[in-house]
Amino acid sequence: MRLSDLRGRTVAVWGTGREGRAAVTAIAAHAPAELVAVDDSANFLALPWEGELAAAAPLVTGEQGYARLAAADVVVRSPGVPQTHPWMVELRRAGVTVTGGTALWMADHADRTVGVTGSKGKSTTASLISHLLTAVDRPNVFGGNIGVPLLDLPDADRYVLELSSYQCADLTESPRVAVVTSLFPEHLDAHGGEREYYRDKLNLIAHGPRTVVVNGGDPRLAVELGDRAAIRAGTPDTTNVATGADGTPWFHLGDRPLFPRAVLPLVGRHNEGNLCVALAVLDALGVDVIDQRDTLAVAVAGFQGLAHRLTEIVDPSGLTFVDDTLATSPYAAMHAIDAYDGRPLTVIVGGTDRGLDYTPFAEHLAEREITVIGVPDSGRRIVEALAGLPKVRTEVVEDLVDAVRLARTVTPAGGVVLLSPAAPSYGRFRNFEHRSEVFAQAVADTRD
């Protein structure tokens, strides 16, 4: 379904945040028979609905909203509306056509688009792809799940998009190059379960992409893909990291060296995998990666890591404090812990308790000498999952500031204090940025 298909039809836009606003503006330009905006949330008045928006689509709130959704020919839902919402269940049962702004946009732009999703690494990988394409004179527009709704993007010859599982779920057309960086259970409450989450995530590759690029080192992704044709980055046939002639790790294309691993400023093996995926995408798009390797090396060296993802905070004590607040699942925290393998490590965990299974996290730490400090709400339950591990020291404190203060006393000189919560921020904090702010302030306030 394209935007032009909405002409003369009754359309309800569900959600009045950035995505909903962009949808109303775009749909109104295509002359629907009727256009209405619906918001059932308690805080719908956080952003004013007035002026041209209100004129284009009157706002209906609360329980009255369902009647307007059910009466529409097409419902355009915002990504924040979960698949498990009771109204979604009823709309599907009634046979109402439900789509999203991402799907409407993709139908008109798929052939010019690289779309990137993944349970971990999609933001960094999408940013790397866009950054490296620009470096080799392939200008592009970067957007998607980074605060820029697709329906607000300018016209361009090439797009690189970061896409969430919520955005992927409604697609009926895949991008030209569909990229998946990793797969593990996430957002199960919003999707209805693990199988449903994988289905919605992998919907990105379900509708005829020209090329599929995946992280070949991700075991769950390998199982879900089976024998499907895909470029599996990180394996010997494509981009990979292997020992160079000087005895140190180098990025390669097949057996041909590109540049040393040391060029990449991001820590962790998972970031090596992210760069392998990005380079494989460039290769698939026809960039001569071998010929351009010097240019690419300079671009990689200048890549700035994204905020709140293994962001190091300089501290005069000699300890390294690391903000990884966007590690909202146990699997993401496991990657972060691996990034500091070999250094004394204290990790701060805990946040909104979504009832996740922390057994894999405990198994990952079974042979590690590490200190884990739990903070509310889920911190105590995470710590309890680690009971009996002989090398793991655990503590539970009342808040993040107390955790930082304790970490200063229990972390050996030269060690790392890692905020990698394995849980979301909402409840105790306004959002993940607020949690980062509190962590950074605590680091500053607890200095001697």
PDB file of C-alpha atoms in Angstrom, residues 126-239:
ATOM      1  CA  ALA A 126      23.363   1.789  10.140  1.00  0.00           C
ATOM      2  CA  SER A 127      25.447   4.800  11.182  1.00  0.00           C
ATOM      3  CA  LEU A 128      28.619   3.122   9.919  1.00  0.00           C
ATOM      4  CA  ILE A 129      27.026   2.292   6.563  1.00  0.00           C
ATOM      5  CA  SER A 130      25.850   5.873   6.086  1.00  0.00           C
ATOM      6  CA  HIS A 131      29.218   7.278   7.234  1.00  0.00           C
ATOM      7  CA  LEU A 132      31.272   5.004   4.953  1.00  0.00           C
ATOM      8  CA  LEU A 133      29.038   5.551   1.922  1.00  0.00           C
ATOM      9  CA  THR A 134      29.492   9.290   2.338  1.00  0.00           C
ATOM     10  CA  ALA A 135      33.275   8.802   2.559  1.00  0.00           C
ATOM     11  CA  VAL A 136      33.345   7.049  -0.852  1.00  0.00           C
ATOM     12  CA  ASP A 137      31.193   9.687  -2.531  1.00  0.00           C
ATOM     13  CA  ARG A 138      27.876   7.878  -2.230  1.00  0.00           C
ATOM     14  CA  PRO A 139      25.737  10.592  -0.579  1.00  0.00           C
ATOM     15  CA  ASN A 140      22.748   9.332   1.364  1.00  0.00           C
ATOM     16  CA  VAL A 141      20.031  10.367   3.776  1.00  0.00           C
ATOM     17  CA  PHE A 142      20.118   8.644   7.173  1.00  0.00           C
ATOM     18  CA  GLY A 143      16.854   8.187   9.064  1.00  0.00           C
ATOM     19  CA  GLY A 144      14.349   5.831  10.623  1.00  0.00           C
ATOM     20  CA  ASN A 145      14.416   4.801  14.259  1.00  0.00           C
ATOM     21  CA  ILE A 146      16.673   7.701  15.251  1.00  0.00           C
ATOM     22  CA  GLY A 147      14.004  10.313  15.803  1.00  0.00           C
ATOM     23  CA  VAL A 148      13.402  11.177  12.131  1.00  0.00           C
ATOM     24  CA  PRO A 149      10.140   9.658  10.809  1.00  0.00           C
ATOM     25  CA  LEU A 150      10.524   8.275   7.309  1.00  0.00           C
ATOM     26  CA  LEU A 151       7.586  10.326   6.062  1.00  0.00           C
ATOM     27  CA  ASP A 152       9.550  13.462   7.006  1.00  0.00           C
ATOM     28  CA  LEU A 153      12.678  12.506   5.020  1.00  0.00           C
ATOM     29  CA  PRO A 154      13.677  14.635   2.029  1.00  0.00           C
ATOM     30  CA  ASP A 155      13.825  13.179  -1.453  1.00  0.00           C
ATOM     31  CA  ALA A 156      17.174  11.508  -2.167  1.00  0.00           C
ATOM     32  CA  ASP A 157      18.835   8.984  -4.462  1.00  0.00           C
ATOM     33  CA  ARG A 158      19.899   6.770  -1.558  1.00  0.00           C
ATOM     34  CA  TYR A 159      18.680   6.115   1.992  1.00  0.00           C
ATOM     35  CA  VAL A 160      20.159   4.274   4.957  1.00  0.00           C
ATOM     36  CA  LEU A 161      17.578   3.467   7.624  1.00  0.00           C
ATOM     37  CA  GLU A 162      17.720   2.080  11.123  1.00  0.00           C
ATOM     38  CA  LEU A 163      14.472   0.160  11.677  1.00  0.00           C
ATOM     39  CA  SER A 164      12.941  -1.161  14.883  1.00  0.00           C
ATOM     40  CA  SER A 165      10.937  -4.363  15.137  1.00  0.00           C
ATOM     41  CA  TYR A 166       7.807  -2.211  15.418  1.00  0.00           C
ATOM     42  CA  GLN A 167       8.603  -0.534  12.100  1.00  0.00           C
ATOM     43  CA  CYS A 168       9.514  -3.797  10.372  1.00  0.00           C
ATOM     44  CA  ALA A 169       6.281  -5.497  11.425  1.00  0.00           C
ATOM     45  CA  ASP A 170       4.019  -3.689   8.938  1.00  0.00           C
ATOM     46  CA  LEU A 171       6.274  -3.832   5.862  1.00  0.00           C
ATOM     47  CA  THR A 172       4.868  -5.363   2.696  1.00  0.00           C
ATOM     48  CA  GLU A 173       7.958  -4.480   0.660  1.00  0.00           C
ATOM     49  CA  SER A 174      11.582  -4.996   1.672  1.00  0.00           C
ATOM     50  CA  PRO A 175      14.376  -2.503   1.059  1.00  0.00           C
ATOM     51  CA  ARG A 176      16.831  -3.174  -1.766  1.00  0.00           C
ATOM     52  CA  VAL A 177      19.453  -4.203   0.790  1.00  0.00           C
ATOM     53  CA  ALA A 178      18.014  -5.712   3.980  1.00  0.00           C
ATOM     54  CA  VAL A 179      20.434  -6.024   6.885  1.00  0.00           C
ATOM     55  CA  VAL A 180      20.046  -7.926  10.168  1.00  0.00           C
ATOM     56  CA  THR A 181      22.776  -7.519  12.786  1.00  0.00           C
ATOM     57  CA  SER A 182      21.652  -9.889  15.561  1.00  0.00           C
ATOM     58  CA  LEU A 183      18.686 -11.675  17.036  1.00  0.00           C
ATOM     59  CA  PHE A 184      17.732 -12.403  20.621  1.00  0.00           C
ATOM     60  CA  PRO A 185      14.522 -12.084  22.683  1.00  0.00           C
ATOM     61  CA  GLU A 186      13.490  -8.433  23.140  1.00  0.00           C
ATOM     62  CA  HIS A 187      10.263  -6.434  23.524  1.00  0.00           C
ATOM     63  CA  LEU A 188       8.307  -9.639  24.038  1.00  0.00           C
ATOM     64  CA  ASP A 189       5.526  -7.825  25.866  1.00  0.00           C
ATOM     65  CA  ALA A 190       4.856  -5.627  22.827  1.00  0.00           C
ATOM     66  CA  HIS A 191       5.028  -8.415  20.238  1.00  0.00           C
ATOM     67  CA  GLY A 192       3.299 -11.197  22.133  1.00  0.00           C
ATOM     68  CA  GLY A 193       6.186 -13.618  22.558  1.00  0.00           C
ATOM     69  CA  GLU A 194       9.574 -14.702  21.269  1.00  0.00           C
ATOM     70  CA  ARG A 195       8.314 -16.262  18.021  1.00  0.00           C
ATOM     71  CA  GLU A 196       6.198 -13.204  17.269  1.00  0.00           C
ATOM     72  CA  TYR A 197       9.154 -10.902  17.900  1.00  0.00           C
ATOM     73  CA  TYR A 198      11.378 -12.863  15.507  1.00  0.00           C
ATOM     74  CA  ARG A 199       8.581 -12.870  12.913  1.00  0.00           C
ATOM     75  CA  ASP A 200       8.147  -9.101  13.102  1.00  0.00           C
ATOM     76  CA  LYS A 201      11.898  -8.425  13.104  1.00  0.00           C
ATOM     77  CA  LEU A 202      12.602 -10.675  10.129  1.00  0.00           C
ATOM     78  CA  ASN A 203       9.662  -9.245   8.192  1.00  0.00           C
ATOM     79  CA  LEU A 204      12.328  -6.850   6.887  1.00  0.00           C
ATOM     80  CA  ILE A 205      13.664  -9.632   4.648  1.00  0.00           C
ATOM     81  CA  ALA A 206      10.328 -11.282   3.816  1.00  0.00           C
ATOM     82  CA  HIS A 207       9.270  -9.220   0.799  1.00  0.00           C
ATOM     83  CA  GLY A 208      11.786  -9.580  -1.982  1.00  0.00           C
ATOM     84  CA  PRO A 209      14.951  -7.698  -1.041  1.00  0.00           C
ATOM     85  CA  ARG A 210      17.592  -7.742  -3.773  1.00  0.00           C
ATOM     86  CA  THR A 211      20.307  -8.519  -1.214  1.00  0.00           C
ATOM     87  CA  VAL A 212      20.253  -9.767   2.381  1.00  0.00           C
ATOM     88  CA  VAL A 213      23.293  -9.103   4.596  1.00  0.00           C
ATOM     89  CA  VAL A 214      23.492 -10.586   8.082  1.00  0.00           C
ATOM     90  CA  ASN A 215      25.996 -11.023  10.873  1.00  0.00           C
ATOM     91  CA  GLY A 216      27.280 -14.513  10.165  1.00  0.00           C
ATOM     92  CA  GLY A 217      28.521 -14.916  13.718  1.00  0.00           C
ATOM     93  CA  ASP A 218      25.119 -14.653  15.394  1.00  0.00           C
ATOM     94  CA  PRO A 219      23.926 -18.181  16.275  1.00  0.00           C
ATOM     95  CA  ARG A 220      20.211 -17.450  16.751  1.00  0.00           C
ATOM     96  CA  LEU A 221      20.070 -15.511  13.514  1.00  0.00           C
ATOM     97  CA  ALA A 222      21.719 -18.456  11.746  1.00  0.00           C
ATOM     98  CA  VAL A 223      19.014 -20.799  13.064  1.00  0.00           C
ATOM     99  CA  GLU A 224      16.188 -18.491  12.009  1.00  0.00           C
ATOM    100  CA  LEU A 225      17.630 -17.981   8.524  1.00  0.00           C
ATOM    101  CA  GLY A 226      18.288 -21.648   7.862  1.00  0.00           C
ATOM    102  CA  ASP A 227      19.577 -22.089   4.306  1.00  0.00           C
ATOM    103  CA  ARG A 228      18.202 -18.779   3.035  1.00  0.00           C
ATOM    104  CA  ALA A 229      20.553 -17.025   0.620  1.00  0.00           C
ATOM    105  CA  ALA A 230      22.355 -14.197   2.397  1.00  0.00           C
ATOM    106  CA  ILE A 231      25.753 -12.561   2.635  1.00  0.00           C
ATOM    107  CA  ARG A 232      26.999 -13.687   6.042  1.00  0.00           C
ATOM    108  CA  ALA A 233      29.445 -11.025   7.150  1.00  0.00           C
ATOM    109  CA  GLY A 234      32.230 -12.118   9.471  1.00  0.00           C
ATOM    110  CA  THR A 235      32.838 -15.384   7.605  1.00  0.00           C
ATOM    111  CA  PRO A 236      35.866 -16.216   5.393  1.00  0.00           C
ATOM    112  CA  ASP A 237      34.033 -15.704   2.089  1.00  0.00           C
ATOM    113  CA  THR A 238      33.180 -12.069   2.758  1.00  0.00           C
ATOM    114  CA  THR A 239      34.260  -9.347   5.187  1.00  0.00           C
TER     115      THR A 239
END
